[in-house]
JSON list of C-alpha atoms in Angstrom, two decimals:
[
{"chain": "A", "resi": 1, "resn": "UNK", "atom": "CA", "xyz": [70.42, 6.56, -18.49]},
{"chain": "A", "resi": 2, "resn": "UNK", "atom": "CA", "xyz": [72.15, 9.74, -17.36]},
{"chain": "A", "resi": 3, "resn": "UNK", "atom": "CA", "xyz": [70.55, 12.77, -15.69]},
{"chain": "A", "resi": 4, "resn": "UNK", "atom": "CA", "xyz": [72.28, 16.17, -15.87]},
{"chain": "A", "resi": 5, "resn": "UNK", "atom": "CA", "xyz": [70.98, 18.67, -13.31]},
{"chain": "A", "resi": 6, "resn": "UNK", "atom": "CA", "xyz": [71.92, 22.30, -12.78]},
{"chain": "A", "resi": 7, "resn": "UNK", "atom": "CA", "xyz": [70.74, 23.80, -9.50]},
{"chain": "A", "resi": 8, "resn": "UNK", "atom": "CA", "xyz": [69.96, 27.53, -9.29]},
{"chain": "A", "resi": 9, "resn": "UNK", "atom": "CA", "xyz": [69.32, 29.48, -6.07]},
{"chain": "A", "resi": 10, "resn": "UNK", "atom": "CA", "xyz": [66.97, 32.34, -6.96]},
{"chain": "A", "resi": 11, "resn": "UNK", "atom": "CA", "xyz": [65.90, 35.20, -4.64]},
{"chain": "A", "resi": 12, "resn": "UNK", "atom": "CA", "xyz": [62.07, 35.21, -4.47]},
{"chain": "A", "resi": 13, "resn": "UNK", "atom": "CA", "xyz": [61.86, 38.68, -6.02]},
{"chain": "A", "resi": 14, "resn": "UNK", "atom": "CA", "xyz": [63.61, 37.33, -9.16]},
{"chain": "A", "resi": 15, "resn": "UNK", "atom": "CA", "xyz": [61.64, 34.10, -9.46]},
{"chain": "A", "resi": 16, "resn": "UNK", "atom": "CA", "xyz": [59.09, 35.36, -11.97]},
{"chain": "A", "resi": 17, "resn": "UNK", "atom": "CA", "xyz": [61.75, 36.86, -14.27]},
{"chain": "A", "resi": 18, "resn": "UNK", "atom": "CA", "xyz": [63.91, 33.73, -13.96]},
{"chain": "A", "resi": 19, "resn": "UNK", "atom": "CA", "xyz": [60.99, 31.50, -14.99]},
{"chain": "A", "resi": 20, "resn": "UNK", "atom": "CA", "xyz": [60.04, 33.78, -17.88]},
{"chain": "A", "resi": 21, "resn": "UNK", "atom": "CA", "xyz": [63.60, 33.73, -19.20]},
{"chain": "A", "resi": 22, "resn": "UNK", "atom": "CA", "xyz": [63.77, 29.95, -19.16]},
{"chain": "A", "resi": 23, "resn": "UNK", "atom": "CA", "xyz": [60.33, 29.39, -20.64]},
{"chain": "A", "resi": 24, "resn": "UNK", "atom": "CA", "xyz": [61.03, 31.88, -23.42]},
{"chain": "A", "resi": 25, "resn": "UNK", "atom": "CA", "xyz": [64.45, 30.64, -24.46]},
{"chain": "A", "resi": 26, "resn": "UNK", "atom": "CA", "xyz": [65.29, 28.72, -27.61]},
{"chain": "A", "resi": 27, "resn": "UNK", "atom": "CA", "xyz": [66.38, 25.18, -26.78]},
{"chain": "A", "resi": 28, "resn": "UNK", "atom": "CA", "xyz": [68.54, 23.19, -29.16]},
{"chain": "A", "resi": 29, "resn": "UNK", "atom": "CA", "xyz": [68.31, 19.94, -27.22]},
{"chain": "A", "resi": 30, "resn": "UNK", "atom": "CA", "xyz": [65.81, 18.21, -29.47]},
{"chain": "A", "resi": 31, "resn": "UNK", "atom": "CA", "xyz": [68.35, 18.10, -32.32]},
{"chain": "A", "resi": 32, "resn": "UNK", "atom": "CA", "xyz": [70.89, 16.20, -30.23]},
{"chain": "A", "resi": 33, "resn": "UNK", "atom": "CA", "xyz": [71.62, 12.48, -30.47]},
{"chain": "A", "resi": 34, "resn": "UNK", "atom": "CA", "xyz": [70.79, 10.68, -27.24]},
{"chain": "A", "resi": 35, "resn": "UNK", "atom": "CA", "xyz": [68.52, 13.40, -25.86]},
{"chain": "A", "resi": 36, "resn": "UNK", "atom": "CA", "xyz": [65.51, 11.89, -24.06]},
{"chain": "A", "resi": 37, "resn": "UNK", "atom": "CA", "xyz": [63.72, 14.71, -22.25]},
{"chain": "A", "resi": 38, "resn": "UNK", "atom": "CA", "xyz": [64.14, 17.99, -20.42]},
{"chain": "A", "resi": 39, "resn": "UNK", "atom": "CA", "xyz": [62.24, 19.43, -17.46]},
{"chain": "A", "resi": 40, "resn": "UNK", "atom": "CA", "xyz": [62.65, 22.77, -15.77]},
{"chain": "A", "resi": 41, "resn": "UNK", "atom": "CA", "xyz": [61.89, 22.13, -12.11]},
{"chain": "A", "resi": 42, "resn": "UNK", "atom": "CA", "xyz": [60.67, 24.46, -9.38]},
{"chain": "A", "resi": 43, "resn": "UNK", "atom": "CA", "xyz": [61.92, 23.29, -6.00]},
{"chain": "A", "resi": 44, "resn": "UNK", "atom": "CA", "xyz": [61.51, 24.23, -2.34]},
{"chain": "A", "resi": 45, "resn": "UNK", "atom": "CA", "xyz": [61.76, 27.72, -0.87]},
{"chain": "A", "resi": 46, "resn": "UNK", "atom": "CA", "xyz": [63.97, 28.56, 2.11]},
{"chain": "A", "resi": 47, "resn": "UNK", "atom": "CA", "xyz": [65.32, 31.83, 3.57]},
{"chain": "A", "resi": 48, "resn": "UNK", "atom": "CA", "xyz": [63.89, 34.02, 0.83]},
{"chain": "A", "resi": 49, "resn": "UNK", "atom": "CA", "xyz": [65.34, 31.85, -1.96]},
{"chain": "A", "resi": 50, "resn": "UNK", "atom": "CA", "xyz": [63.76, 29.28, -4.24]},
{"chain": "A", "resi": 51, "resn": "UNK", "atom": "CA", "xyz": [65.66, 26.30, -5.63]},
{"chain": "A", "resi": 52, "resn": "UNK", "atom": "CA", "xyz": [65.23, 25.69, -9.36]},
{"chain": "A", "resi": 53, "resn": "UNK", "atom": "CA", "xyz": [66.82, 22.85, -11.31]},
{"chain": "A", "resi": 54, "resn": "UNK", "atom": "CA", "xyz": [67.20, 22.15, -15.00]},
{"chain": "A", "resi": 55, "resn": "UNK", "atom": "CA", "xyz": [66.85, 18.39, -15.42]},
{"chain": "A", "resi": 56, "resn": "UNK", "atom": "CA", "xyz": [67.91, 16.72, -18.66]},
{"chain": "A", "resi": 57, "resn": "UNK", "atom": "CA", "xyz": [67.71, 13.00, -19.31]},
{"chain": "A", "resi": 58, "resn": "UNK", "atom": "CA", "xyz": [70.22, 11.51, -21.78]},
{"chain": "A", "resi": 59, "resn": "UNK", "atom": "CA", "xyz": [70.62, 7.96, -23.04]},
{"chain": "A", "resi": 60, "resn": "UNK", "atom": "CA", "xyz": [74.18, 7.97, -21.66]},
{"chain": "A", "resi": 61, "resn": "UNK", "atom": "CA", "xyz": [76.83, 10.19, -20.13]},
{"chain": "A", "resi": 62, "resn": "UNK", "atom": "CA", "xyz": [78.69, 10.04, -23.49]},
{"chain": "A", "resi": 63, "resn": "UNK", "atom": "CA", "xyz": [75.69, 11.66, -25.22]},
{"chain": "A", "resi": 64, "resn": "UNK", "atom": "CA", "xyz": [75.65, 14.40, -22.57]},
{"chain": "A", "resi": 65, "resn": "UNK", "atom": "CA", "xyz": [79.41, 15.01, -23.00]},
{"chain": "A", "resi": 66, "resn": "UNK", "atom": "CA", "xyz": [79.00, 15.28, -26.78]},
{"chain": "A", "resi": 67, "resn": "UNK", "atom": "CA", "xyz": [76.28, 17.93, -26.25]},
{"chain": "A", "resi": 68, "resn": "UNK", "atom": "CA", "xyz": [78.58, 20.03, -24.04]},
{"chain": "A", "resi": 69, "resn": "UNK", "atom": "CA", "xyz": [81.13, 20.08, -26.88]},
{"chain": "A", "resi": 70, "resn": "UNK", "atom": "CA", "xyz": [78.59, 20.99, -29.60]},
{"chain": "A", "resi": 71, "resn": "UNK", "atom": "CA", "xyz": [77.82, 24.23, -31.44]},
{"chain": "A", "resi": 72, "resn": "UNK", "atom": "CA", "xyz": [74.21, 23.87, -30.21]},
{"chain": "A", "resi": 73, "resn": "UNK", "atom": "CA", "xyz": [75.45, 23.97, -26.60]},
{"chain": "A", "resi": 74, "resn": "UNK", "atom": "CA", "xyz": [77.37, 27.18, -27.24]},
{"chain": "A", "resi": 75, "resn": "UNK", "atom": "CA", "xyz": [74.34, 28.72, -28.93]},
{"chain": "A", "resi": 76, "resn": "UNK", "atom": "CA", "xyz": [72.03, 27.70, -26.07]},
{"chain": "A", "resi": 77, "resn": "UNK", "atom": "CA", "xyz": [74.39, 29.21, -23.48]},
{"chain": "A", "resi": 78, "resn": "UNK", "atom": "CA", "xyz": [75.27, 32.38, -25.40]},
{"chain": "A", "resi": 79, "resn": "UNK", "atom": "CA", "xyz": [72.54, 34.28, -23.56]},
{"chain": "A", "resi": 80, "resn": "UNK", "atom": "CA", "xyz": [73.22, 32.77, -20.12]},
{"chain": "A", "resi": 81, "resn": "UNK", "atom": "CA", "xyz": [74.35, 36.22, -18.95]},
{"chain": "A", "resi": 82, "resn": "UNK", "atom": "CA", "xyz": [70.70, 37.34, -18.90]},
{"chain": "A", "resi": 83, "resn": "UNK", "atom": "CA", "xyz": [69.94, 34.66, -16.32]},
{"chain": "A", "resi": 84, "resn": "UNK", "atom": "CA", "xyz": [73.13, 35.08, -14.31]},
{"chain": "A", "resi": 85, "resn": "UNK", "atom": "CA", "xyz": [72.05, 38.27, -12.58]},
{"chain": "A", "resi": 86, "resn": "UNK", "atom": "CA", "xyz": [68.82, 36.61, -11.44]},
{"chain": "A", "resi": 87, "resn": "UNK", "atom": "CA", "xyz": [70.34, 33.81, -9.33]},
{"chain": "A", "resi": 88, "resn": "UNK", "atom": "CA", "xyz": [72.88, 33.72, -6.53]},
{"chain": "A", "resi": 89, "resn": "UNK", "atom": "CA", "xyz": [76.39, 32.52, -7.33]},
{"chain": "A", "resi": 90, "resn": "UNK", "atom": "CA", "xyz": [77.08, 29.95, -10.03]},
{"chain": "A", "resi": 91, "resn": "UNK", "atom": "CA", "xyz": [74.64, 27.14, -10.82]},
{"chain": "A", "resi": 92, "resn": "UNK", "atom": "CA", "xyz": [75.73, 23.83, -9.29]},
{"chain": "A", "resi": 93, "resn": "UNK", "atom": "CA", "xyz": [76.08, 20.98, -11.77]},
{"chain": "A", "resi": 94, "resn": "UNK", "atom": "CA", "xyz": [75.37, 17.39, -10.74]},
{"chain": "A", "resi": 95, "resn": "UNK", "atom": "CA", "xyz": [75.48, 14.43, -13.11]},
{"chain": "A", "resi": 96, "resn": "UNK", "atom": "CA", "xyz": [73.75, 11.19, -12.12]},
{"chain": "A", "resi": 97, "resn": "UNK", "atom": "CA", "xyz": [73.89, 7.69, -13.57]},
{"chain": "A", "resi": 98, "resn": "UNK", "atom": "CA", "xyz": [70.80, 5.53, -13.03]},
{"chain": "A", "resi": 99, "resn": "UNK", "atom": "CA", "xyz": [71.59, 2.27, -11.23]},
{"chain": "A", "resi": 100, "resn": "UNK", "atom": "CA", "xyz": [67.98, 1.09, -10.83]},
{"chain": "A", "resi": 101, "resn": "UNK", "atom": "CA", "xyz": [64.74, 1.76, -12.69]},
{"chain": "A", "resi": 102, "resn": "UNK", "atom": "CA", "xyz": [61.19, 0.81, -11.63]},
{"chain": "A", "resi": 103, "resn": "UNK", "atom": "CA", "xyz": [58.28, 1.90, -13.78]},
{"chain": "A", "resi": 104, "resn": "UNK", "atom": "CA", "xyz": [54.53, 1.89, -13.47]},
{"chain": "A", "resi": 105, "resn": "UNK", "atom": "CA", "xyz": [54.31, 0.21, -16.90]},
{"chain": "A", "resi": 106, "resn": "UNK", "atom": "CA", "xyz": [56.35, -2.77, -15.76]},
{"chain": "A", "resi": 107, "resn": "UNK", "atom": "CA", "xyz": [53.77, -3.44, -13.05]},
{"chain": "A", "resi": 108, "resn": "UNK", "atom": "CA", "xyz": [50.85, -3.51, -15.47]},
{"chain": "B", "resi": 1, "resn": "UNK", "atom": "CA", "xyz": [54.50, 16.24, -12.94]},
{"chain": "B", "resi": 2, "resn": "UNK", "atom": "CA", "xyz": [56.19, 16.12, -9.54]},
{"chain": "B", "resi": 3, "resn": "UNK", "atom": "CA", "xyz": [59.66, 14.77, -8.75]},
{"chain": "B", "resi": 4, "resn": "UNK", "atom": "CA", "xyz": [60.51, 13.67, -5.20]},
{"chain": "B", "resi": 5, "resn": "UNK", "atom": "CA", "xyz": [64.25, 13.33, -4.55]},
{"chain": "B", "resi": 6, "resn": "UNK", "atom": "CA", "xyz": [66.08, 12.20, -1.45]},
{"chain": "B", "resi": 7, "resn": "UNK", "atom": "CA", "xyz": [69.79, 12.96, -1.39]},
{"chain": "B", "resi": 8, "resn": "UNK", "atom": "CA", "xyz": [72.17, 10.66, 0.52]},
{"chain": "B", "resi": 9, "resn": "UNK", "atom": "CA", "xyz": [75.83, 11.41, 1.28]},
{"chain": "B", "resi": 10, "resn": "UNK", "atom": "CA", "xyz": [77.63, 8.06, 1.44]},
{"chain": "B", "resi": 11, "resn": "UNK", "atom": "CA", "xyz": [81.27, 7.50, 2.49]},
{"chain": "B", "resi": 12, "resn": "UNK", "atom": "CA", "xyz": [83.05, 5.66, -0.35]},
{"chain": "B", "resi": 13, "resn": "UNK", "atom": "CA", "xyz": [83.74, 2.62, 1.85]},
{"chain": "B", "resi": 14, "resn": "UNK", "atom": "CA", "xyz": [79.97, 2.16, 2.32]},
{"chain": "B", "resi": 15, "resn": "UNK", "atom": "CA", "xyz": [78.95, 2.74, -1.31]},
{"chain": "B", "resi": 16, "resn": "UNK", "atom": "CA", "xyz": [78.84, -0.93, -2.30]},
{"chain": "B", "resi": 17, "resn": "UNK", "atom": "CA", "xyz": [76.74, -1.91, 0.74]},
{"chain": "B", "resi": 18, "resn": "UNK", "atom": "CA", "xyz": [74.45, 1.09, 0.25]},
{"chain": "B", "resi": 19, "resn": "UNK", "atom": "CA", "xyz": [73.80, 0.15, -3.40]},
{"chain": "B", "resi": 20, "resn": "UNK", "atom": "CA", "xyz": [73.22, -3.52, -2.52]},
{"chain": "B", "resi": 21, "resn": "UNK", "atom": "CA", "xyz": [70.68, -2.55, 0.14]},
{"chain": "B", "resi": 22, "resn": "UNK", "atom": "CA", "xyz": [68.71, -0.36, -2.27]},
{"chain": "B", "resi": 23, "resn": "UNK", "atom": "CA", "xyz": [68.82, -2.80, -5.17]},
{"chain": "B", "resi": 24, "resn": "UNK", "atom": "CA", "xyz": [67.71, -5.66, -2.92]},
{"chain": "B", "resi": 25, "resn": "UNK", "atom": "CA", "xyz": [64.83, -3.93, -1.18]},
{"chain": "B", "resi": 26, "resn": "UNK", "atom": "CA", "xyz": [61.13, -4.56, -1.77]},
{"chain": "B", "resi": 27, "resn": "UNK", "atom": "CA", "xyz": [59.49, -1.52, -3.35]},
{"chain": "B", "resi": 28, "resn": "UNK", "atom": "CA", "xyz": [55.78, -0.90, -3.02]},
{"chain": "B", "resi": 29, "resn": "UNK", "atom": "CA", "xyz": [55.67, 2.04, -5.40]},
{"chain": "B", "resi": 30, "resn": "UNK", "atom": "CA", "xyz": [54.20, 0.21, -8.36]},
{"chain": "B", "resi": 31, "resn": "UNK", "atom": "CA", "xyz": [50.94, -0.34, -6.47]},
{"chain": "B", "resi": 32, "resn": "UNK", "atom": "CA", "xyz": [50.42, 3.38, -5.89]},
{"chain": "B", "resi": 33, "resn": "UNK", "atom": "CA", "xyz": [48.03, 5.64, -7.83]},
{"chain": "B", "resi": 34, "resn": "UNK", "atom": "CA", "xyz": [49.87, 8.36, -9.72]},
{"chain": "B", "resi": 35, "resn": "UNK", "atom": "CA", "xyz": [53.27, 6.63, -9.62]},
{"chain": "B", "resi": 36, "resn": "UNK", "atom": "CA", "xyz": [55.14, 7.12, -12.93]},
{"chain": "B", "resi": 37, "resn": "UNK", "atom": "CA", "xyz": [58.69, 5.87, -12.40]},
{"chain": "B", "resi": 38, "resn": "UNK", "atom": "CA", "xyz": [61.54, 5.51, -9.95]},
{"chain": "B", "resi": 39, "resn": "UNK", "atom": "CA", "xyz": [65.30, 5.73, -10.47]},
{"chain": "B", "resi": 40, "resn": "UNK", "atom": "CA", "xyz": [68.07, 5.22, -7.98]},
{"chain": "B", "resi": 41, "resn": "UNK", "atom": "CA", "xyz": [70.82, 7.63, -9.05]},
{"chain": "B", "resi": 42, "resn": "UNK", "atom": "CA", "xyz": [74.56, 7.56, -8.46]},
{"chain": "B", "resi": 43, "resn": "UNK", "atom": "CA", "xyz": [75.95, 11.10, -8.38]},
{"chain": "B", "resi": 44, "resn": "UNK", "atom": "CA", "xyz": [79.31, 12.80, -8.13]},
{"chain": "B", "resi": 45, "resn": "UNK", "atom": "CA", "xyz": [82.09, 12.00, -5.66]},
{"chain": "B", "resi": 46, "resn": "UNK", "atom": "CA", "xyz": [83.78, 14.64, -3.52]},
{"chain": "B", "resi": 47, "resn": "UNK", "atom": "CA", "xyz": [85.95, 14.52, -0.38]},
{"chain": "B", "resi": 48, "resn": "UNK", "atom": "CA", "xyz": [85.65, 10.77, 0.07]},
{"chain": "B", "resi": 49, "resn": "UNK", "atom": "CA", "xyz": [81.84, 10.84, -0.22]},
{"chain": "B", "resi": 50, "resn": "UNK", "atom": "CA", "xyz": [79.50, 9.92, -3.04]},
{"chain": "B", "resi": 51, "resn": "UNK", "atom": "CA", "xyz": [76.14, 11.58, -3.58]},
{"chain": "B", "resi": 52, "resn": "UNK", "atom": "CA", "xyz": [73.23, 9.22, -4.25]},
{"chain": "B", "resi": 53, "resn": "UNK", "atom": "CA", "xyz": [69.65, 10.27, -4.91]},
{"chain": "B", "resi": 54, "resn": "UNK", "atom": "CA", "xyz": [66.38, 8.40, -5.02]},
{"chain": "B", "resi": 55, "resn": "UNK", "atom": "CA", "xyz": [64.31, 9.99, -7.78]},
{"chain": "B", "resi": 56, "resn": "UNK", "atom": "CA", "xyz": [60.60, 9.30, -8.02]},
{"chain": "B", "resi": 57, "resn": "UNK", "atom": "CA", "xyz": [58.31, 10.79, -10.64]},
{"chain": "B", "resi": 58, "resn": "UNK", "atom": "CA", "xyz": [54.63, 11.23, -9.72]},
{"chain": "B", "resi": 59, "resn": "UNK", "atom": "CA", "xyz": [51.71, 12.54, -11.75]},
{"chain": "B", "resi": 60, "resn": "UNK", "atom": "CA", "xyz": [51.20, 15.27, -9.12]},
{"chain": "B", "resi": 61, "resn": "UNK", "atom": "CA", "xyz": [52.32, 16.41, -5.67]},
{"chain": "B", "resi": 62, "resn": "UNK", "atom": "CA", "xyz": [48.95, 15.21, -4.32]},
{"chain": "B", "resi": 63, "resn": "UNK", "atom": "CA", "xyz": [49.78, 11.64, -5.45]},
{"chain": "B", "resi": 64, "resn": "UNK", "atom": "CA", "xyz": [53.16, 11.89, -3.72]},
{"chain": "B", "resi": 65, "resn": "UNK", "atom": "CA", "xyz": [51.52, 13.17, -0.50]},
{"chain": "B", "resi": 66, "resn": "UNK", "atom": "CA", "xyz": [49.02, 10.29, -0.55]},
{"chain": "B", "resi": 67, "resn": "UNK", "atom": "CA", "xyz": [51.94, 7.83, -0.83]},
{"chain": "B", "resi": 68, "resn": "UNK", "atom": "CA", "xyz": [53.66, 9.32, 2.26]},
{"chain": "B", "resi": 69, "resn": "UNK", "atom": "CA", "xyz": [50.47, 8.67, 4.26]},
{"chain": "B", "resi": 70, "resn": "UNK", "atom": "CA", "xyz": [50.00, 5.09, 3.02]},
{"chain": "B", "resi": 71, "resn": "UNK", "atom": "CA", "xyz": [50.60, 1.71, 4.64]},
{"chain": "B", "resi": 72, "resn": "UNK", "atom": "CA", "xyz": [52.88, 0.90, 1.69]},
{"chain": "B", "resi": 73, "resn": "UNK", "atom": "CA", "xyz": [55.09, 3.87, 2.60]},
{"chain": "B", "resi": 74, "resn": "UNK", "atom": "CA", "xyz": [55.41, 2.67, 6.19]},
{"chain": "B", "resi": 75, "resn": "UNK", "atom": "CA", "xyz": [56.25, -0.85, 4.98]},
{"chain": "B", "resi": 76, "resn": "UNK", "atom": "CA", "xyz": [58.86, 0.45, 2.52]},
{"chain": "B", "resi": 77, "resn": "UNK", "atom": "CA", "xyz": [60.52, 2.53, 5.23]},
{"chain": "B", "resi": 78, "resn": "UNK", "atom": "CA", "xyz": [60.31, -0.02, 8.05]},
{"chain": "B", "resi": 79, "resn": "UNK", "atom": "CA", "xyz": [63.83, -1.22, 7.24]},
{"chain": "B", "resi": 80, "resn": "UNK", "atom": "CA", "xyz": [65.35, 2.22, 6.67]},
{"chain": "B", "resi": 81, "resn": "UNK", "atom": "CA", "xyz": [67.48, 1.69, 9.79]},
{"chain": "B", "resi": 82, "resn": "UNK", "atom": "CA", "xyz": [69.66, -0.73, 7.82]},
{"chain": "B", "resi": 83, "resn": "UNK", "atom": "CA", "xyz": [70.54, 2.07, 5.41]},
{"chain": "B", "resi": 84, "resn": "UNK", "atom": "CA", "xyz": [70.87, 4.82, 8.04]},
{"chain": "B", "resi": 85, "resn": "UNK", "atom": "CA", "xyz": [74.25, 3.68, 9.32]},
{"chain": "B", "resi": 86, "resn": "UNK", "atom": "CA", "xyz": [75.67, 3.69, 5.77]},
{"chain": "B", "resi": 87, "resn": "UNK", "atom": "CA", "xyz": [75.16, 7.40, 4.99]},
{"chain": "B", "resi": 88, "resn": "UNK", "atom": "CA", "xyz": [76.09, 10.61, 6.76]},
{"chain": "B", "resi": 89, "resn": "UNK", "atom": "CA", "xyz": [73.37, 12.51, 8.60]},
{"chain": "B", "resi": 90, "resn": "UNK", "atom": "CA", "xyz": [69.77, 12.45, 7.45]},
{"chain": "B", "resi": 91, "resn": "UNK", "atom": "CA", "xyz": [68.80, 12.24, 3.78]},
{"chain": "B", "resi": 92, "resn": "UNK", "atom": "CA", "xyz": [67.80, 15.62, 2.36]},
{"chain": "B", "resi": 93, "resn": "UNK", "atom": "CA", "xyz": [64.36, 15.69, 0.76]},
{"chain": "B", "resi": 94, "resn": "UNK", "atom": "CA", "xyz": [63.60, 17.98, -2.19]},
{"chain": "B", "resi": 95, "resn": "UNK", "atom": "CA", "xyz": [60.27, 18.07, -4.02]},
{"chain": "B", "resi": 96, "resn": "UNK", "atom": "CA", "xyz": [60.14, 19.63, -7.50]},
{"chain": "B", "resi": 97, "resn": "UNK", "atom": "CA", "xyz": [57.22, 20.65, -9.70]},
{"chain": "B", "resi": 98, "resn": "UNK", "atom": "CA", "xyz": [57.87, 20.63, -13.46]},
{"chain": "B", "resi": 99, "resn": "UNK", "atom": "CA", "xyz": [57.20, 24.01, -15.06]},
{"chain": "B", "resi": 100, "resn": "UNK", "atom": "CA", "xyz": [58.45, 23.08, -18.55]},
{"chain": "B", "resi": 101, "resn": "UNK", "atom": "CA", "xyz": [58.82, 19.82, -20.49]},
{"chain": "B", "resi": 102, "resn": "UNK", "atom": "CA", "xyz": [60.66, 19.24, -23.78]},
{"chain": "B", "resi": 103, "resn": "UNK", "atom": "CA", "xyz": [60.87, 15.74, -25.17]},
{"chain": "B", "resi": 104, "resn": "UNK", "atom": "CA", "xyz": [62.73, 14.05, -27.99]},
{"chain": "B", "resi": 105, "resn": "UNK", "atom": "CA", "xyz": [59.43, 12.56, -29.20]},
{"chain": "B", "resi": 106, "resn": "UNK", "atom": "CA", "xyz": [57.89, 16.00, -29.73]},
{"chain": "B", "resi": 107, "resn": "UNK", "atom": "CA", "xyz": [60.71, 16.80, -32.16]},
{"chain": "B", "resi": 108, "resn": "UNK", "atom": "CA", "xyz": [60.09, 13.74, -34.29]}
]
């Protein structure tokens, strides 16, 4: 399992507009091979800024890499300029590989 | 849904020991109400350090808060000193609330 996160630092006065833009966008993820799930996450607030993170779970890093090379990726990011003026600096990308998994189901 | 992450900055020479310690520990999460799943994540490397993150999904922030006040939490963290000397500084906690969810299943 591979998790792709993009971290956005958003001034509090832009938070509502930033959320509205994300919630209203057209996502093309559900057409992609290896896509598991996506969450938009609202994180902690500090110094007048709130941390947001897009959080996408893929079956593997290879599936994520294929997405970044796809037409659907380009289409999904074509309107990223609308969001850019709402957050500070560039979003920070972090990719994570799962090395351990514990689930509530396994305990049942 | 609520995601609790702790970020650890681990010098590369300690990475193997850090992973072994996590994979070998006794977790008490699966006994807790509202626990959904846990992943230990291996992140990017930069400047001789690797980012790791513990990543726990809870049904709600209230379930997470109850866990931090539990005997199981104290037991799980009693041996944290073993890990402390393997990473730089304190782990950084970030709690996230999901504001949007897209899943592959919904597309089917």
